[in-house]
XYZ file of C-alpha atoms in Angstrom:
479
model
C 0.015 0.137 -0.091
C 1.198 3.617 -0.884
C 1.746 5.408 2.246
C 1.213 8.573 0.539
C -2.240 7.645 -0.579
C -5.259 7.222 1.750
C -6.921 3.979 1.445
C -9.843 4.147 -1.214
C -13.184 3.928 -0.060
C -16.380 3.014 -2.069
C -19.606 4.626 -1.764
C -22.887 3.588 -3.420
C -24.942 6.091 -5.345
C -28.884 5.133 -5.421
C -31.490 6.266 -7.989
C -35.054 7.163 -7.216
C -36.020 3.339 -6.538
C -33.439 2.903 -4.016
C -31.496 0.517 -6.235
C -27.916 1.167 -6.323
C -27.128 2.971 -9.607
C -23.207 2.959 -9.646
C -20.326 2.615 -7.245
C -17.925 5.624 -7.154
C -14.225 5.005 -5.795
C -12.739 8.134 -4.083
C -8.952 8.017 -4.018
C -9.060 10.284 -0.793
C -7.233 13.168 -2.748
C -8.769 15.976 -4.637
C -6.903 18.080 -7.206
C -7.771 21.735 -7.520
C -9.482 21.569 -3.885
C -10.509 25.094 -3.880
C -12.719 24.927 -6.949
C -13.617 21.187 -6.559
C -17.629 20.558 -6.628
C -18.158 24.527 -6.124
C -20.600 24.950 -8.911
C -24.065 23.828 -8.292
C -25.766 21.903 -11.061
C -29.476 21.534 -11.496
C -31.491 18.081 -11.446
C -30.949 16.164 -14.712
C -34.782 16.694 -15.401
C -34.204 20.662 -15.438
C -34.550 22.446 -18.585
C -31.765 22.582 -21.093
C -30.742 26.242 -20.688
C -30.849 25.832 -17.076
C -28.549 22.826 -17.317
C -26.301 24.434 -20.104
C -25.728 27.525 -17.977
C -24.371 25.207 -15.241
C -22.287 23.318 -17.387
C -20.675 25.829 -19.753
C -17.182 27.097 -18.641
C -14.568 24.125 -18.469
C -14.155 24.007 -22.028
C -13.819 27.889 -22.449
C -10.773 27.660 -20.358
C -9.453 24.659 -22.152
C -10.177 26.264 -25.711
C -7.644 28.981 -25.039
C -4.775 26.731 -25.444
C -5.924 26.321 -29.005
C -5.696 29.711 -29.925
C -2.453 30.561 -27.832
C 0.409 32.562 -29.131
C 2.043 29.130 -30.238
C -0.685 28.603 -32.869
C -0.242 32.121 -34.458
C 3.032 31.499 -36.122
C 1.706 28.565 -37.878
C -1.477 30.143 -38.996
C 0.256 33.204 -40.123
C 2.888 31.382 -42.359
C 0.448 28.899 -43.789
C -2.170 31.921 -44.947
C 0.936 33.860 -46.318
C 2.433 31.088 -48.300
C -0.639 29.160 -49.425
C -3.459 31.506 -48.984
C -6.579 29.399 -48.229
C -4.861 26.056 -49.171
C -4.195 24.696 -45.603
C -7.597 25.858 -44.044
C -8.744 22.293 -44.304
C -5.882 21.474 -41.860
C -6.973 23.807 -39.251
C -10.643 22.466 -39.578
C -9.080 18.818 -39.304
C -6.978 19.868 -36.231
C -9.968 21.443 -34.522
C -11.941 18.189 -35.171
C -9.396 16.093 -33.610
C -9.019 18.587 -30.462
C -12.964 18.089 -30.101
C -12.590 14.351 -29.881
C -9.941 14.407 -27.533
C -11.375 17.163 -25.126
C -14.752 15.299 -25.072
C -13.065 12.234 -24.146
C -11.129 14.096 -21.442
C -14.239 15.501 -19.875
C -15.991 11.968 -20.100
C -13.198 10.707 -18.181
C -13.551 13.245 -15.316
C -17.375 12.909 -15.138
C -17.610 9.151 -14.841
C -14.649 8.334 -12.611
C -14.672 11.404 -10.463
C -10.731 11.553 -11.290
C -8.717 13.700 -13.551
C -6.169 11.890 -16.086
C -3.279 12.565 -13.529
C -5.075 10.745 -10.914
C -6.100 7.923 -13.088
C -2.433 7.535 -14.239
C -1.193 7.476 -10.625
C -4.048 4.946 -9.539
C -4.007 2.526 -12.385
C -0.309 2.543 -13.695
C 2.734 0.892 -11.903
C 4.105 3.094 -9.000
C 7.524 3.842 -11.005
C 5.697 5.801 -13.673
C 4.677 8.515 -11.436
C 8.058 10.196 -11.319
C 8.713 10.209 -15.038
C 5.087 11.183 -15.875
C 4.976 14.053 -13.637
C 8.203 15.259 -14.765
C 7.383 15.038 -18.585
C 4.060 17.116 -17.897
C 5.955 19.778 -15.784
C 8.466 20.275 -18.867
C 5.765 20.335 -21.574
C 3.696 22.868 -19.177
C 6.853 24.975 -18.890
C 7.269 24.582 -22.861
C 3.553 25.754 -23.297
C 3.959 28.539 -21.161
C 7.112 29.618 -22.952
C 5.034 30.228 -25.975
C 2.488 32.599 -23.733
C 5.589 34.055 -22.332
C 6.980 35.092 -25.753
C 3.493 36.280 -27.114
C 2.611 38.383 -24.042
C 6.201 39.775 -24.166
C 6.206 40.503 -27.896
C 2.607 42.163 -27.399
C 4.066 44.380 -24.677
C 7.471 45.292 -26.719
C 5.447 46.376 -29.716
C 2.596 48.055 -27.702
C 5.134 50.100 -25.545
C 8.443 49.533 -27.105
C 9.777 48.024 -23.938
C 13.092 45.983 -25.042
C 11.906 42.199 -25.325
C 14.019 41.006 -22.708
C 12.389 43.346 -20.011
C 9.169 42.672 -21.541
C 9.670 38.846 -20.772
C 10.576 39.578 -17.085
C 7.359 41.765 -16.726
C 5.323 38.933 -17.782
C 6.281 37.128 -14.322
C 4.032 39.841 -12.866
C 0.825 38.171 -13.873
C 1.005 35.554 -11.168
C -0.753 38.317 -9.409
C -3.775 38.132 -11.923
C -4.338 34.386 -11.196
C -3.930 34.838 -7.269
C -6.389 37.574 -7.476
C -9.022 35.763 -9.460
C -8.913 32.322 -7.464
C -10.128 34.025 -4.352
C -13.386 34.739 -6.335
C -13.899 31.123 -7.323
C -14.213 29.185 -10.446
C -17.104 31.157 -12.101
C -14.996 34.330 -12.013
C -11.942 32.740 -13.786
C -14.050 31.171 -16.398
C -15.838 34.944 -16.760
C -12.481 36.613 -17.268
C -11.095 34.157 -19.571
C -14.521 34.502 -21.790
C -13.797 38.257 -21.871
C -10.322 37.641 -23.115
C -11.659 35.288 -25.609
C -14.120 37.791 -26.760
C -11.526 40.374 -27.120
C -9.692 38.026 -29.582
C -12.457 37.208 -31.702
C -13.758 40.949 -31.748
C -10.418 42.189 -33.038
C -10.397 39.487 -35.867
C -14.229 40.284 -36.551
C -13.177 43.922 -37.113
C -10.016 43.091 -38.959
C -11.818 40.833 -41.505
C -15.187 41.956 -41.840
C -15.075 45.692 -41.299
C -11.864 47.006 -42.518
C -12.763 47.329 -46.445
C -9.364 46.101 -47.502
C -9.893 42.707 -46.095
C -13.015 41.216 -47.378
C -12.479 37.430 -47.701
C -14.238 35.508 -50.700
C -16.449 33.093 -48.605
C -16.866 30.794 -51.830
C -13.256 30.312 -52.083
C -12.809 29.597 -48.484
C -15.519 27.123 -48.396
C -14.141 25.287 -51.263
C -10.703 25.102 -49.683
C -12.204 23.921 -46.291
C -13.664 20.886 -48.100
C -10.921 20.226 -50.422
C -8.016 18.502 -48.855
C -5.090 18.531 -50.813
C -0.988 19.329 -50.938
C -0.572 20.548 -54.377
C 2.151 23.090 -53.451
C 5.678 22.151 -52.101
C 6.214 22.677 -48.299
C 2.548 22.322 -47.537
C 2.907 19.039 -45.677
C 5.730 20.573 -43.500
C 3.411 23.673 -42.517
C 0.525 21.130 -42.003
C 2.383 19.155 -39.643
C 3.130 22.308 -37.759
C -0.521 23.264 -37.438
C -1.622 19.903 -36.208
C 1.249 19.303 -33.961
C 0.467 22.880 -32.313
C -3.137 22.051 -31.753
C -3.692 19.421 -29.272
C -1.988 20.398 -26.169
C -1.035 17.566 -23.471
C -1.723 19.741 -20.508
C -5.274 20.417 -21.768
C -6.027 16.780 -21.486
C -5.224 16.743 -17.809
C -6.640 19.914 -16.991
C -10.217 19.568 -18.748
C -10.514 16.013 -16.613
C -9.942 18.220 -13.666
C -12.280 21.265 -14.460
C -15.644 19.337 -15.084
C -15.214 18.411 -11.456
C -15.752 22.054 -10.293
C -19.243 21.324 -10.897
C -20.969 19.348 -8.002
C -21.954 16.151 -9.960
C -24.347 13.667 -8.868
C -23.365 10.010 -9.708
C -26.571 8.463 -10.537
C -26.783 7.187 -14.293
C -29.357 9.801 -15.605
C -27.123 12.507 -13.948
C -23.896 11.195 -15.524
C -25.468 11.062 -18.721
C -26.596 14.616 -18.523
C -23.286 15.862 -17.425
C -21.667 13.896 -20.509
C -24.180 15.515 -22.858
C -23.666 19.106 -21.769
C -19.724 18.631 -21.613
C -19.979 17.560 -25.070
C -21.967 20.789 -26.105
C -19.499 22.746 -23.950
C -16.508 21.336 -25.664
C -18.008 21.404 -29.193
C -18.953 24.962 -28.772
C -15.978 26.455 -27.476
C -13.587 24.859 -29.644
C -15.458 25.571 -32.703
C -14.960 29.184 -31.536
C -11.390 28.308 -31.259
C -11.261 26.941 -34.748
C -13.063 30.339 -36.129
C -10.199 32.256 -34.642
C -7.486 30.072 -35.885
C -9.179 29.991 -39.256
C -9.433 34.138 -39.065
C -5.744 34.267 -38.378
C -5.011 32.471 -41.642
C -7.402 34.199 -43.721
C -6.138 37.539 -42.526
C -2.648 36.282 -43.500
C -3.848 34.978 -46.683
C -5.523 38.427 -47.566
C -2.644 40.482 -46.658
C 0.426 38.552 -47.349
C -0.314 35.828 -49.900
C 1.622 36.867 -53.130
C 3.791 39.630 -51.511
C 7.526 39.195 -51.158
C 8.359 42.400 -49.468
C 6.474 45.450 -47.714
C 7.790 49.043 -47.145
C 7.093 50.091 -43.539
C 7.547 53.467 -41.870
C 10.885 55.077 -42.368
C 11.211 53.574 -45.860
C 12.471 50.140 -44.280
C 11.654 46.995 -46.366
C 10.675 43.699 -44.724
C 11.170 40.621 -46.756
C 9.015 37.598 -46.353
C 10.390 34.129 -46.015
C 9.594 30.828 -44.349
C 11.900 31.500 -41.527
C 10.302 34.866 -40.831
C 8.903 35.914 -37.389
C 5.490 36.250 -38.703
C 4.065 37.566 -35.484
C 6.240 40.610 -35.530
C 5.994 41.014 -39.275
C 2.156 41.241 -39.119
C 2.050 43.861 -36.508
C 4.595 45.859 -38.548
C 2.987 45.484 -41.963
C -0.669 45.264 -41.431
C -0.973 49.004 -40.920
C 1.001 50.090 -44.157
C -0.681 47.138 -46.211
C -4.100 48.030 -45.035
C -3.756 51.854 -44.848
C -4.788 52.045 -40.972
C -2.962 51.973 -37.634
C -6.092 50.290 -36.352
C -5.245 47.039 -37.913
C -1.960 46.647 -36.082
C -3.403 47.892 -32.977
C -6.287 45.245 -32.943
C -3.652 42.545 -33.799
C -1.358 43.179 -30.806
C -4.333 43.621 -28.279
C -5.526 40.309 -29.345
C -2.125 38.795 -29.099
C -1.803 40.066 -25.613
C -5.332 38.747 -24.531
C -4.132 35.368 -26.082
C -0.976 35.282 -23.983
C -2.771 36.229 -20.732
C -5.772 33.934 -21.180
C -3.561 31.104 -21.767
C -1.231 31.605 -18.917
C -4.292 31.320 -16.566
C -5.026 27.896 -17.493
C -1.286 26.934 -17.832
C -1.127 27.474 -13.835
C -4.317 25.338 -13.269
C -3.037 22.475 -15.318
C 0.290 22.542 -13.328
C -1.534 22.158 -10.063
C -3.473 19.418 -11.565
C -0.433 17.376 -12.760
C 1.393 18.021 -9.313
C -1.350 17.364 -7.163
C -2.731 14.190 -9.260
C 0.578 12.457 -9.670
C 2.458 13.173 -6.666
C -0.277 14.218 -4.151
C 1.588 17.414 -3.351
C -0.358 20.537 -2.599
C 1.416 23.786 -2.582
C 0.441 27.519 -2.301
C -0.676 28.853 -5.798
C 1.643 31.640 -5.893
C 4.403 29.183 -5.539
C 2.880 26.889 -8.196
C 2.625 29.915 -10.402
C 6.181 30.909 -9.762
C 7.241 27.419 -10.549
C 5.650 27.147 -13.856
C 6.568 30.709 -14.889
C 10.125 30.273 -14.002
C 10.256 27.140 -16.230
C 9.236 29.306 -19.277
C 11.092 32.647 -18.167
C 14.417 31.408 -17.349
C 15.322 29.761 -20.623
C 13.775 32.550 -22.645
C 15.885 35.285 -20.494
C 19.075 33.195 -21.335
C 18.516 32.596 -24.874
C 17.271 36.103 -25.751
C 19.870 37.683 -23.603
C 22.608 35.775 -25.408
C 21.030 35.908 -29.028
C 18.842 38.643 -28.977
C 15.282 39.453 -30.067
C 15.694 37.178 -33.395
C 15.442 34.074 -31.401
C 11.726 34.283 -30.558
C 10.978 31.917 -33.405
C 13.395 29.683 -32.346
C 12.090 29.666 -28.776
C 8.565 28.653 -30.314
C 10.107 25.957 -32.291
C 11.480 24.504 -29.094
C 8.433 24.670 -27.345
C 6.655 22.739 -29.835
C 9.197 19.948 -29.949
C 8.544 19.553 -26.267
C 4.957 19.393 -26.534
C 5.310 17.073 -29.423
C 7.319 14.693 -27.487
C 4.953 14.738 -24.554
C 1.663 14.451 -26.303
C 1.394 10.646 -26.656
C 2.094 10.211 -22.975
C -1.210 12.079 -22.225
C -3.241 11.078 -25.465
C -2.786 7.172 -25.080
C -3.614 6.837 -21.288
C -6.668 8.736 -21.804
C -7.778 6.608 -24.336
C -6.699 3.129 -22.687
C -8.684 4.359 -19.571
C -11.953 5.577 -21.327
C -11.967 2.396 -23.932
C -12.173 0.012 -20.625
C -15.746 -0.805 -19.437
C -14.049 -1.754 -15.972
C -12.583 1.658 -15.520
C -15.756 3.738 -16.981
C -18.232 1.440 -15.297
C -20.365 1.094 -18.495
C -19.581 4.691 -19.794
C -16.791 3.834 -21.803
C -16.365 5.473 -25.420
C -18.722 4.452 -28.157
C -17.865 3.608 -31.489
C -17.636 7.282 -32.728
C -15.654 8.368 -29.793
C -13.305 5.177 -30.084
C -12.736 5.619 -33.907
C -12.303 9.520 -33.614
C -10.080 9.375 -30.560
C -7.743 6.512 -31.569
C -7.693 7.733 -35.163
C -6.813 11.361 -33.865
C -4.064 9.969 -31.441
C -2.538 7.861 -33.854
C -2.393 10.411 -36.791
C -1.050 13.280 -34.553
C 1.604 10.978 -33.157
C 2.524 9.709 -36.447
C 2.664 13.350 -37.828
C 4.922 14.295 -35.016
C 7.232 11.264 -35.455
C 7.595 12.314 -38.943
C 8.376 15.720 -38.444
C 10.542 15.054 -35.344
C 14.190 14.735 -36.654
C 13.745 18.305 -38.562
C 12.305 19.666 -35.278
C 15.092 18.063 -33.082
C 17.779 19.571 -35.515
C 15.827 22.966 -35.123
C 15.834 22.667 -31.239
C 19.526 21.669 -31.130
C 20.393 24.979 -33.291
C 18.220 26.907 -30.748
C 20.261 25.452 -27.693
C 23.744 25.490 -29.083
C 23.201 28.845 -30.972
C 23.795 27.711 -34.427
């Protein structure tokens, strides 16, 4: 018996007839204790809108990982190089993300455990340390992208040197500490406002500014016509898919659904699964629209261009190795004839970085508490997460200058690609088991979609791994 884990206990939940409906195993350790079971949910027979209002939220927090600064570079590069040619890849990646997040939510609802707790309880004891360490490295890598996104936004908005902007991003620990005092609903509301800010900025960029009116027929045709007609499309497609499903989101979602005070009778479980599917599909559809908007904006503004004159007569040349986030900010204003375009872009970027950093911290708490049963103060947890991101960023930017931002983003994506199978396959293993899920295992659609997505993503990551590792090595040694 593990001395760090309390002895599990079993309690029976009864339906209205008094018959035992299901047996729930409690591990005796709750992750995210401050928000666990804090949101009331109505009876499963309540009206649709009443239930929907109660369950909406966890997937909103998860969705920010699918529109974080790490995705912006690949979306901008895809639109600039191939116009709408890879829009279908953004759609495919979003569909796979929906499958994986729906399955993660299902695990949390049915078992009452998050993915980290399940791995601790159901896999050999020796796997805890390596699994936890891999998760921490992946969360640090993901937070690196958020640090860089927020820092670049601060740098561009206020002309603060990038190195100091990176250091300033460490202050956002105060944001999460303040939010956690007000409960889960407040955190969800703040993140929703940040997502709405991103969406509104792109809505104005694409539909209000007269220079950027997309051809919807051409976009629709590209979305339903998969192809790799042009050289280099496969490599960019791998980048889009590899940057989509984030391993920490699978741990986080399975924990966040337990912020609802769930009943464990069969009818309530069925209702909770149903509304979490709706929540996940809706939130990740919004994330798809944001990613598609980034690609479309790049297609409208940059496709067919090779160089642009900016203020002061300086010429900027486009290439596959370009820092597309910085180029977009510098060139949107002269290309579209209004400074509002660049301002909206950088505001959306800052909102993206700040919303993603909130969920990254929560994910760090989930994996530490789930795998190791260590519970520490939120400010210390945030400090650990942010230090894992800030320290390498400060060192590399300090030594190699601002031009290393793209290299750092590459490094973060390599780490995430290496960790992803260690999150996806255990999730699918548990949710495909009748014993673990007590009759609520994945149906044929989730089974096919989940395993198909996991195998495809892993295969693409492995295919692109040699090039990615070479790029990462150049980042580390400064080549």
